[in-house]
Short mmCIF file of N, CA and C in Angstrom, two decimals:
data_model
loop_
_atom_site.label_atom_id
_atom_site.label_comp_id
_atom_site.label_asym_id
_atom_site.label_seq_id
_atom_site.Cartn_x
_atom_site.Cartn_y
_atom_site.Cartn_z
N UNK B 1 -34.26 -23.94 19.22
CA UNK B 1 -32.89 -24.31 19.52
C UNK B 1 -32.70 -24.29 21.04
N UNK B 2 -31.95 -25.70 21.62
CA UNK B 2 -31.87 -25.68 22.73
C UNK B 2 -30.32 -25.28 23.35
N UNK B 3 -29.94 -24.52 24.20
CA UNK B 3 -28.40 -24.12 24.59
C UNK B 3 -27.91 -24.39 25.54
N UNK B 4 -26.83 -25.35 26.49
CA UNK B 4 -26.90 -25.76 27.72
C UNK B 4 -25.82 -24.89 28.04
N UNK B 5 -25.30 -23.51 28.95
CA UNK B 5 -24.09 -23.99 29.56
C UNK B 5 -23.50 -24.27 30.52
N UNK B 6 -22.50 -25.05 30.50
CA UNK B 6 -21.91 -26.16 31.91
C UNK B 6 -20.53 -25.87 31.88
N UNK B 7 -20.87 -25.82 33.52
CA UNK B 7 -19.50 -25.68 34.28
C UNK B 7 -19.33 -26.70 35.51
N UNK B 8 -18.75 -26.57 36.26
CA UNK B 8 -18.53 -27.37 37.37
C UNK B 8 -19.50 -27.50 38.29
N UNK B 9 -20.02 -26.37 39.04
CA UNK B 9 -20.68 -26.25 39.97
C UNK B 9 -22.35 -25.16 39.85
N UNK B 10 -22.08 -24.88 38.72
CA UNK B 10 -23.33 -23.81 37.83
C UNK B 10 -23.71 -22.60 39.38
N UNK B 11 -22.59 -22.29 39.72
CA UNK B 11 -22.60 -20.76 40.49
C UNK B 11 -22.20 -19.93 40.33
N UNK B 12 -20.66 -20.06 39.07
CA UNK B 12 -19.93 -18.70 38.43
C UNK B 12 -20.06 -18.78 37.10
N UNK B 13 -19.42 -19.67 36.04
CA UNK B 13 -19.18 -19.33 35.15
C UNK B 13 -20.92 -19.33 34.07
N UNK B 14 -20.86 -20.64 33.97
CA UNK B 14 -22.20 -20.97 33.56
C UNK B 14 -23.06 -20.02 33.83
N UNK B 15 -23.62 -19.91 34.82
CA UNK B 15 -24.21 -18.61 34.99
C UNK B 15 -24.66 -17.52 34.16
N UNK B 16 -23.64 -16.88 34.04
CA UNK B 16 -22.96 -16.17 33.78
C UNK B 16 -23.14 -16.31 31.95
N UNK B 17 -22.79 -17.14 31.42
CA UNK B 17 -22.86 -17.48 30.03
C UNK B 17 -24.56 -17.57 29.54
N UNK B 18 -25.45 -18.12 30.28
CA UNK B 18 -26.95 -18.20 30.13
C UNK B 18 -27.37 -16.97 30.06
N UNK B 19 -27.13 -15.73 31.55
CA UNK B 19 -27.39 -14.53 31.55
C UNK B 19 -27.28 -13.97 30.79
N UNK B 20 -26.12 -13.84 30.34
CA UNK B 20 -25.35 -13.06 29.14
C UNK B 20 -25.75 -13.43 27.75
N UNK B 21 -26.20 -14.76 26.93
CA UNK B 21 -26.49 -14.81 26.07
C UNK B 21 -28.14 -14.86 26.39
N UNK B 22 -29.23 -15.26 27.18
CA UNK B 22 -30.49 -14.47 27.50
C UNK B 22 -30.51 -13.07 27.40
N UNK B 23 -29.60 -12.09 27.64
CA UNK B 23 -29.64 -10.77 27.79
C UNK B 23 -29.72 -10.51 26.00
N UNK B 24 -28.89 -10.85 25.49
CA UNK B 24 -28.83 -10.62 23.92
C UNK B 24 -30.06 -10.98 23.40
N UNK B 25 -30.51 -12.30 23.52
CA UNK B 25 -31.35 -12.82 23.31
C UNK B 25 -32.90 -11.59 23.17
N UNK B 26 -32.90 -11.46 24.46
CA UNK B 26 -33.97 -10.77 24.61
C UNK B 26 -33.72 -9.16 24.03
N UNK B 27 -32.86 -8.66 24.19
CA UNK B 27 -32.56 -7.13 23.17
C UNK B 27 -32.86 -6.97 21.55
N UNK B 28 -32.53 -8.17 21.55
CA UNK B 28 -32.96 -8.93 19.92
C UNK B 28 -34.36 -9.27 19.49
N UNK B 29 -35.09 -9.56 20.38
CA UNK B 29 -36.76 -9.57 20.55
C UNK B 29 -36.58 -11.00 19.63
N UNK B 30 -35.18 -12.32 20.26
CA UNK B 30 -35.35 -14.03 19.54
C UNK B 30 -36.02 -14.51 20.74
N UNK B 31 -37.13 -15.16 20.75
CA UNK B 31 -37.88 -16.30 21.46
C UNK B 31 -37.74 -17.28 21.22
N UNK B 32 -37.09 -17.93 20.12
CA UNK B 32 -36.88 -19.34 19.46
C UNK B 32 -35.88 -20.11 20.51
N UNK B 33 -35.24 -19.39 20.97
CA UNK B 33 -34.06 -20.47 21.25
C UNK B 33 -34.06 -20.40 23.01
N UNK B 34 -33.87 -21.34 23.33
CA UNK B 34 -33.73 -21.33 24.86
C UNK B 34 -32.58 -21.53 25.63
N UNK B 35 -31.66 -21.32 26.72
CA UNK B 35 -30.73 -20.77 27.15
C UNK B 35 -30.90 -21.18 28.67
N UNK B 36 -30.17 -22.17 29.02
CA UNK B 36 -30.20 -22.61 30.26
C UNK B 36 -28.71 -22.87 30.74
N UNK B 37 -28.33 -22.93 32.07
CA UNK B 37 -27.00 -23.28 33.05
C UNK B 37 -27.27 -24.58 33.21
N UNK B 38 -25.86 -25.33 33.73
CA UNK B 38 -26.15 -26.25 34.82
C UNK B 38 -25.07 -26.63 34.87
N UNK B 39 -24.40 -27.61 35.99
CA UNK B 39 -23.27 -28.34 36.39
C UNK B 39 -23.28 -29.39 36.04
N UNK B 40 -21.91 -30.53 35.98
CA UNK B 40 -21.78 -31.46 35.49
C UNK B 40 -21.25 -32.02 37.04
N UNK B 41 -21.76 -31.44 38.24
CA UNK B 41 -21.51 -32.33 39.63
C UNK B 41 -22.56 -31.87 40.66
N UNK B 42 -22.34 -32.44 41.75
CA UNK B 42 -23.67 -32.19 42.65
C UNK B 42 -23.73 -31.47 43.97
N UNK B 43 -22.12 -30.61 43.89
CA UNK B 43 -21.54 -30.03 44.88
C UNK B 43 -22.72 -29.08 45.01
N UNK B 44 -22.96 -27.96 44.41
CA UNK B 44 -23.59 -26.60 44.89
C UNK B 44 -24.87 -26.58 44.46
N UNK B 45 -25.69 -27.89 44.45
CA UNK B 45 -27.15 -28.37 43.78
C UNK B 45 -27.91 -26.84 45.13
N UNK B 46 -28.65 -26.21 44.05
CA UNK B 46 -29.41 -25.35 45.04
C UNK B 46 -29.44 -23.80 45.23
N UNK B 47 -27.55 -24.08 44.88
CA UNK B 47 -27.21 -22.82 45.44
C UNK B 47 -27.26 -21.44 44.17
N UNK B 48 -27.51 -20.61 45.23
CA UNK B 48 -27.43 -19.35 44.05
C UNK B 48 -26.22 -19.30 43.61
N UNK B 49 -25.95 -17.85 42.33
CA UNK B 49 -24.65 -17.96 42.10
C UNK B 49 -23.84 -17.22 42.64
N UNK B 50 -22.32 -17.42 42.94
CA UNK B 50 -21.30 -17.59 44.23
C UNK B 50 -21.51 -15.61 44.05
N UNK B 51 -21.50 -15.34 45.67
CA UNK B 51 -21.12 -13.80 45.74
C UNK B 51 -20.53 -12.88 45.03
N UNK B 52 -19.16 -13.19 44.79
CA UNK B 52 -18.47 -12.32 44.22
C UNK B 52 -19.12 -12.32 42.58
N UNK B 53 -19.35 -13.07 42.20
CA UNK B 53 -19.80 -13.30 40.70
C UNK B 53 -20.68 -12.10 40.72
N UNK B 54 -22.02 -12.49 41.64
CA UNK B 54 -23.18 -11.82 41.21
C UNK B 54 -22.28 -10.04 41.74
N UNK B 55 -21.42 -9.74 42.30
CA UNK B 55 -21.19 -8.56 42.43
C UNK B 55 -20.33 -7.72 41.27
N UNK B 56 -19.35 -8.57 40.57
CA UNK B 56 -19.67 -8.26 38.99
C UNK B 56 -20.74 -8.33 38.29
N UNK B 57 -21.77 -8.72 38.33
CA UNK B 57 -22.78 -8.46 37.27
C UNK B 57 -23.33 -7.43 37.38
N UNK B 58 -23.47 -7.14 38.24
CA UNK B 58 -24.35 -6.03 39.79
C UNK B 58 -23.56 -4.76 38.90
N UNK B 59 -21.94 -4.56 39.43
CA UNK B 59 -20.90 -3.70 38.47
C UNK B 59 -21.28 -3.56 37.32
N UNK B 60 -21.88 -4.44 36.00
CA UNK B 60 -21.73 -4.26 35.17
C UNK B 60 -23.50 -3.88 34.40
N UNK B 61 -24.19 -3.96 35.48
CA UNK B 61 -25.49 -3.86 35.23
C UNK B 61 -26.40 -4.58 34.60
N UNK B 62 -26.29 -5.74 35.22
CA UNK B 62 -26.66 -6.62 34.32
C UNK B 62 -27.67 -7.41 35.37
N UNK B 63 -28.84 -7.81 34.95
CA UNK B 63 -29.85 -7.91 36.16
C UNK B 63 -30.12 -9.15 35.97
N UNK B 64 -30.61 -10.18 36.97
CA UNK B 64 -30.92 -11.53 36.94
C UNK B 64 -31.58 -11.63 37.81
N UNK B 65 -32.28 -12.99 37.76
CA UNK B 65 -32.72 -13.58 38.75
C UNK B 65 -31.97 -14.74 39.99
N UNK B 66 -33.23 -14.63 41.03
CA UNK B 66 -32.41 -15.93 41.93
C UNK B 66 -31.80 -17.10 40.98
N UNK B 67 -30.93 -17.61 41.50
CA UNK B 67 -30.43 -18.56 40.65
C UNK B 67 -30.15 -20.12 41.50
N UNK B 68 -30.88 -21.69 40.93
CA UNK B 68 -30.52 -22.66 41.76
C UNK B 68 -29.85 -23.19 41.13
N UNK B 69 -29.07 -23.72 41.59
CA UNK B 69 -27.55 -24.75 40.64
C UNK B 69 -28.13 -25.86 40.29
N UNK B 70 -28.23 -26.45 39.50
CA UNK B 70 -28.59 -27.93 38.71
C UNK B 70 -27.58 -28.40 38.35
N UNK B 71 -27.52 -29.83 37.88
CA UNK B 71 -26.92 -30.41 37.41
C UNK B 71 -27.60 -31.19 36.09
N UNK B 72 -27.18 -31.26 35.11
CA UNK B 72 -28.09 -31.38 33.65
C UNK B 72 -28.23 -32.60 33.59
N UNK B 73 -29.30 -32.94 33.64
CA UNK B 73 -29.85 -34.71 33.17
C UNK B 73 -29.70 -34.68 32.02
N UNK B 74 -30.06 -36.40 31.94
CA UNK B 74 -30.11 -37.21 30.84
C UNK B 74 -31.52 -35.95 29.73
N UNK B 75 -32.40 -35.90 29.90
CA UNK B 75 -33.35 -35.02 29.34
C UNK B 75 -32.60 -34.06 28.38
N UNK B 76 -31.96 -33.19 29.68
CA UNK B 76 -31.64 -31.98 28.80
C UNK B 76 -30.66 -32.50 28.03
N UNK B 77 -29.65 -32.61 27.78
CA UNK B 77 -28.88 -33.51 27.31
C UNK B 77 -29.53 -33.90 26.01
N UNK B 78 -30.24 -34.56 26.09
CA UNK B 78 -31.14 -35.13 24.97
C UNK B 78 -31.45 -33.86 23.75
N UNK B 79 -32.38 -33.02 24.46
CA UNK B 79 -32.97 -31.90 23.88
C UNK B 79 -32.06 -31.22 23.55
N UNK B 80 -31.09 -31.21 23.87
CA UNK B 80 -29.81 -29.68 23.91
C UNK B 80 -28.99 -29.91 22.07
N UNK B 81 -28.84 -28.87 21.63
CA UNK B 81 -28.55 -28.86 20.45
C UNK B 81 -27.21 -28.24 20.28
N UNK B 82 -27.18 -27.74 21.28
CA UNK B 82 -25.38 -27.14 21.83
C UNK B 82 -25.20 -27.13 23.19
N UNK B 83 -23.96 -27.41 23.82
CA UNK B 83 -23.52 -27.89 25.57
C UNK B 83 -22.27 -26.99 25.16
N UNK B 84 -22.20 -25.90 25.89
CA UNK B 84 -21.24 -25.22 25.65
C UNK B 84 -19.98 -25.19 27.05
N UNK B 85 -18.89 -25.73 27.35
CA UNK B 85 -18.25 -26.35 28.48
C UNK B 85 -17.12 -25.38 28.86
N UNK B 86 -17.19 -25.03 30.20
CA UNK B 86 -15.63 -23.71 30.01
C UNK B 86 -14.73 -24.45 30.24
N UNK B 87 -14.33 -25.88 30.62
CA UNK B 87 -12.68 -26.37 30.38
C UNK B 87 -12.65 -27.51 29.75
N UNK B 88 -11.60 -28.21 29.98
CA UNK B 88 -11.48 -29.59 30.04
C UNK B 88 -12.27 -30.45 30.50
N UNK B 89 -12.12 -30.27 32.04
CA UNK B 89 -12.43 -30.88 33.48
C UNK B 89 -14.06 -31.13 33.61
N UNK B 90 -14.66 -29.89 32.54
CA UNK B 90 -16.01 -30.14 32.05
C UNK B 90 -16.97 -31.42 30.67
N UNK B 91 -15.67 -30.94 30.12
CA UNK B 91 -15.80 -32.01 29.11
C UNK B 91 -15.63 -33.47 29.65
N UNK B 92 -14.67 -33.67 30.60
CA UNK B 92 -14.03 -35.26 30.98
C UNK B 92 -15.68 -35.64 31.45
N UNK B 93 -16.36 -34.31 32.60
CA UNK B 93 -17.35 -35.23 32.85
C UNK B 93 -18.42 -35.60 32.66
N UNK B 94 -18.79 -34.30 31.23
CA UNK B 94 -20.04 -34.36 30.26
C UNK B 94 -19.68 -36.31 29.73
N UNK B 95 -18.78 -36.52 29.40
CA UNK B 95 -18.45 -37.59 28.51
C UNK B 95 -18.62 -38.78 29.76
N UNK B 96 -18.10 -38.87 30.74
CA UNK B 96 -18.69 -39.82 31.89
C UNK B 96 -19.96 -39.72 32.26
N UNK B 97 -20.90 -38.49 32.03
CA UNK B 97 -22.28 -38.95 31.70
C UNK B 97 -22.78 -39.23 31.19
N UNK B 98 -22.40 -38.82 29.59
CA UNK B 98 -23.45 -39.20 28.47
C UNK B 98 -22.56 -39.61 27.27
N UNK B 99 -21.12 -39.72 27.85
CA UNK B 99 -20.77 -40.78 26.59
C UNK B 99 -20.43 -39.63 25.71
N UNK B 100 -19.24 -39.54 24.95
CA UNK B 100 -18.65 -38.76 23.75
C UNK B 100 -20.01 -38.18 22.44
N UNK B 101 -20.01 -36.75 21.87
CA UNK B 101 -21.17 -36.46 21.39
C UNK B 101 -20.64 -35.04 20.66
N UNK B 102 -21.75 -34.70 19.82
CA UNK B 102 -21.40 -33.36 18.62
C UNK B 102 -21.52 -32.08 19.59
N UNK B 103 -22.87 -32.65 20.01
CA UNK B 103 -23.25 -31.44 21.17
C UNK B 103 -22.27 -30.87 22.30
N UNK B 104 -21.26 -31.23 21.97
CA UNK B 104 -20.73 -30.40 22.81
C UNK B 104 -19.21 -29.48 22.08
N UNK B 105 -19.36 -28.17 22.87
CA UNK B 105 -18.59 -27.31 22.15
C UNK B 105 -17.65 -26.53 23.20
N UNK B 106 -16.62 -26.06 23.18
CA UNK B 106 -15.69 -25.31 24.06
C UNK B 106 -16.60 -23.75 23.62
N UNK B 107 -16.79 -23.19 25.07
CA UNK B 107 -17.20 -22.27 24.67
C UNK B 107 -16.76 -20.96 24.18
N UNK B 108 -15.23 -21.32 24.01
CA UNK B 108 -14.42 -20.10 22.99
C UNK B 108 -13.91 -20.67 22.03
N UNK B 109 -15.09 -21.38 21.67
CA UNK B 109 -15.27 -22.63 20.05
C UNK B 109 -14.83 -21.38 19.46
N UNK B 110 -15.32 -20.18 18.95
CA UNK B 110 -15.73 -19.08 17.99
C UNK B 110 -14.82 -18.06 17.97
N UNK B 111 -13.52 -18.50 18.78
CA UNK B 111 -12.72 -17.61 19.40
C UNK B 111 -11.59 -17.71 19.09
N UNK B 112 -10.91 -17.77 20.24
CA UNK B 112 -9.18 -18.29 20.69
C UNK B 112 -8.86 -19.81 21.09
N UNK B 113 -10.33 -20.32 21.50
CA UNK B 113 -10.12 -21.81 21.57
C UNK B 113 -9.68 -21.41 23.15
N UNK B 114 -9.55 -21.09 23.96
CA UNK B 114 -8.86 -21.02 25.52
C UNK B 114 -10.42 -21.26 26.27
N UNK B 115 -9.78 -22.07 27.34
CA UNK B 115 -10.26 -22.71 28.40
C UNK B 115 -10.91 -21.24 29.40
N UNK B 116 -12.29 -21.05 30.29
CA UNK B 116 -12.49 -20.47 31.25
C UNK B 116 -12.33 -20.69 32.30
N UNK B 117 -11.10 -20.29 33.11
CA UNK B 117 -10.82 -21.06 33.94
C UNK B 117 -11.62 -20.97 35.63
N UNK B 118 -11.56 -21.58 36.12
CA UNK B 118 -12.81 -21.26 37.76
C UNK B 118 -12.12 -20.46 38.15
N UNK B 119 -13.13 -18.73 38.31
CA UNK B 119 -12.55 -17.97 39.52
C UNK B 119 -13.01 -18.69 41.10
N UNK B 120 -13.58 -19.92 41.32
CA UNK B 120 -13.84 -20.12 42.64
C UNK B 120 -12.12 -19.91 43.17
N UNK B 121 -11.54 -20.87 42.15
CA UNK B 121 -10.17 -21.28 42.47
C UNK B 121 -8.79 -19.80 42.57
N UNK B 122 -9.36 -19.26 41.54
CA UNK B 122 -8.60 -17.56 40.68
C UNK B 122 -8.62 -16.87 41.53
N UNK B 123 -9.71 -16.41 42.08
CA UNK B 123 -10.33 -15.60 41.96
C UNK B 123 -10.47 -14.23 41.25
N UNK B 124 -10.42 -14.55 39.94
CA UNK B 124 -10.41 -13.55 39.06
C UNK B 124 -11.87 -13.59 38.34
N UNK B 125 -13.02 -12.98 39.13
CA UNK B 125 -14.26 -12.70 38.49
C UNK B 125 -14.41 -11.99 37.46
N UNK B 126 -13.84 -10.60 37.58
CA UNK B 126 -14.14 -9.94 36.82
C UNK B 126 -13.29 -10.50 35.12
N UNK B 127 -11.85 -11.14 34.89
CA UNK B 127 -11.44 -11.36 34.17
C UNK B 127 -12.22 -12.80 33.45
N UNK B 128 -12.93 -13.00 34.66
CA UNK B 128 -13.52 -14.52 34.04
C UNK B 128 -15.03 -14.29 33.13
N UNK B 129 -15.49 -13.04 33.98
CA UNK B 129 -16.65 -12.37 33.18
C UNK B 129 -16.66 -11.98 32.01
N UNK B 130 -15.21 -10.90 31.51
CA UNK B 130 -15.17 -10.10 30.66
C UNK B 130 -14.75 -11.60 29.33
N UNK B 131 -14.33 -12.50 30.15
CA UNK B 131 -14.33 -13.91 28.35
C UNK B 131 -15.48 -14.59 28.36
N UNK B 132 -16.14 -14.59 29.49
CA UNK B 132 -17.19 -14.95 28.87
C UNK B 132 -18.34 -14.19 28.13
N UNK B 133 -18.30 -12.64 28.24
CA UNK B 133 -18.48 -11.67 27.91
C UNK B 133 -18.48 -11.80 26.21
N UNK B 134 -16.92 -12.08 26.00
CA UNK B 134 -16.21 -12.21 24.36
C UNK B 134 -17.25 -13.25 24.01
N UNK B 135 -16.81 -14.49 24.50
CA UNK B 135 -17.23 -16.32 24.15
C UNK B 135 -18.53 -16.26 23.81
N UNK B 136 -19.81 -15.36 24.63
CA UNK B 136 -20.83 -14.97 24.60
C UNK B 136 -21.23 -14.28 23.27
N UNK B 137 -20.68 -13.46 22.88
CA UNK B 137 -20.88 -12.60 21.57
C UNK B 137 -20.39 -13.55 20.53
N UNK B 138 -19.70 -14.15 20.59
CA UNK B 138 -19.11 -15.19 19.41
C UNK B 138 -20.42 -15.80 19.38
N UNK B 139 -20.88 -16.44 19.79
CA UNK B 139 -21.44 -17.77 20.13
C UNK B 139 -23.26 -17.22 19.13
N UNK B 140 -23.62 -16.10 19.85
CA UNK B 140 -24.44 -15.76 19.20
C UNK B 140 -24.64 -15.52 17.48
N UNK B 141 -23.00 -14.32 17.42
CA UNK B 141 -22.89 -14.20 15.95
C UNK B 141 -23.21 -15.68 15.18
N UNK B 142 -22.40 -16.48 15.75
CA UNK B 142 -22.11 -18.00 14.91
C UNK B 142 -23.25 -19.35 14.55
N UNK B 143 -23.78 -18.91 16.01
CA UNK B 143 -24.98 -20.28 15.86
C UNK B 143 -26.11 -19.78 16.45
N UNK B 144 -26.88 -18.37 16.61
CA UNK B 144 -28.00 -17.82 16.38
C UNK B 144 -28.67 -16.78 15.43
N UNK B 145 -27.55 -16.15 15.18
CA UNK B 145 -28.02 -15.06 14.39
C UNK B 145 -28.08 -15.84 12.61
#
């Protein structure tokens, strides 16, 4: 099983959602399924993920690696068996790349249905962590375990 998740710029949220469901992943001793970030623009192609982010994770003990921002091709896309999107604004532009599709899911599909909104803009990291935190545990119960 392939898992994409996308955000705007793949330096906060996204991130963040890969880490977090890799972390489960691996506590669980599942190898089957794979778990990747990326953006749906070409602003922060490169960049690690944004400061303050990684200093909540840091807070919460949660260990990662360097991180480069992508933006998800046609490929992954292809392969991906779930695109999990934290807003709207994500969806408008999954669909201006690849055209309307199943594969893609709000990632508090499993939830409340509410949007993650950008702490670039918030700056509310830590509140943006702790839903994707929730969205994260849903996601697993529902379509891995």
């Amino acid at each position: 099983m392939n898992i994409i998740f996308i955000c705007h710029g793949n330096i906060c949220r996204s991130p963040v959602g890969a880490i977090l469901l890799n972390k489960i992943l691996k506590e669980k001793g599942i190898t089957k399924v794979t778990v990747v970030s990326r953006a749906t623009s070409l602003e922060e192609i490169g960049n690690d993920i944004y400061p303050p982010m990684k200093r909540v994770l840091l807070s919460k003990g949660v260990s990662f690696d360097r991180h480069y921002a992508s933006r998800i091709t046609k490929e992954e896309f292809d392969a991906a068996d779930y695109i999990f999107y934290m807003d709207m604004n994500n969806l408008y532009y999954l669909e201006r790349l690849f055209g309307p599709s199943k594969k893609y899911h709000l990632i508090s599909e499993y939830s409340d249905n509410k949007e993650v909104e950008d702490p670039w803009y918030t700056d509310r990291f830590e509140y943006v962590y702790s839903l994707i935190e929730k969205y994260v545990q849903e996601i697993y119960k529902n379509v891995v375990e």
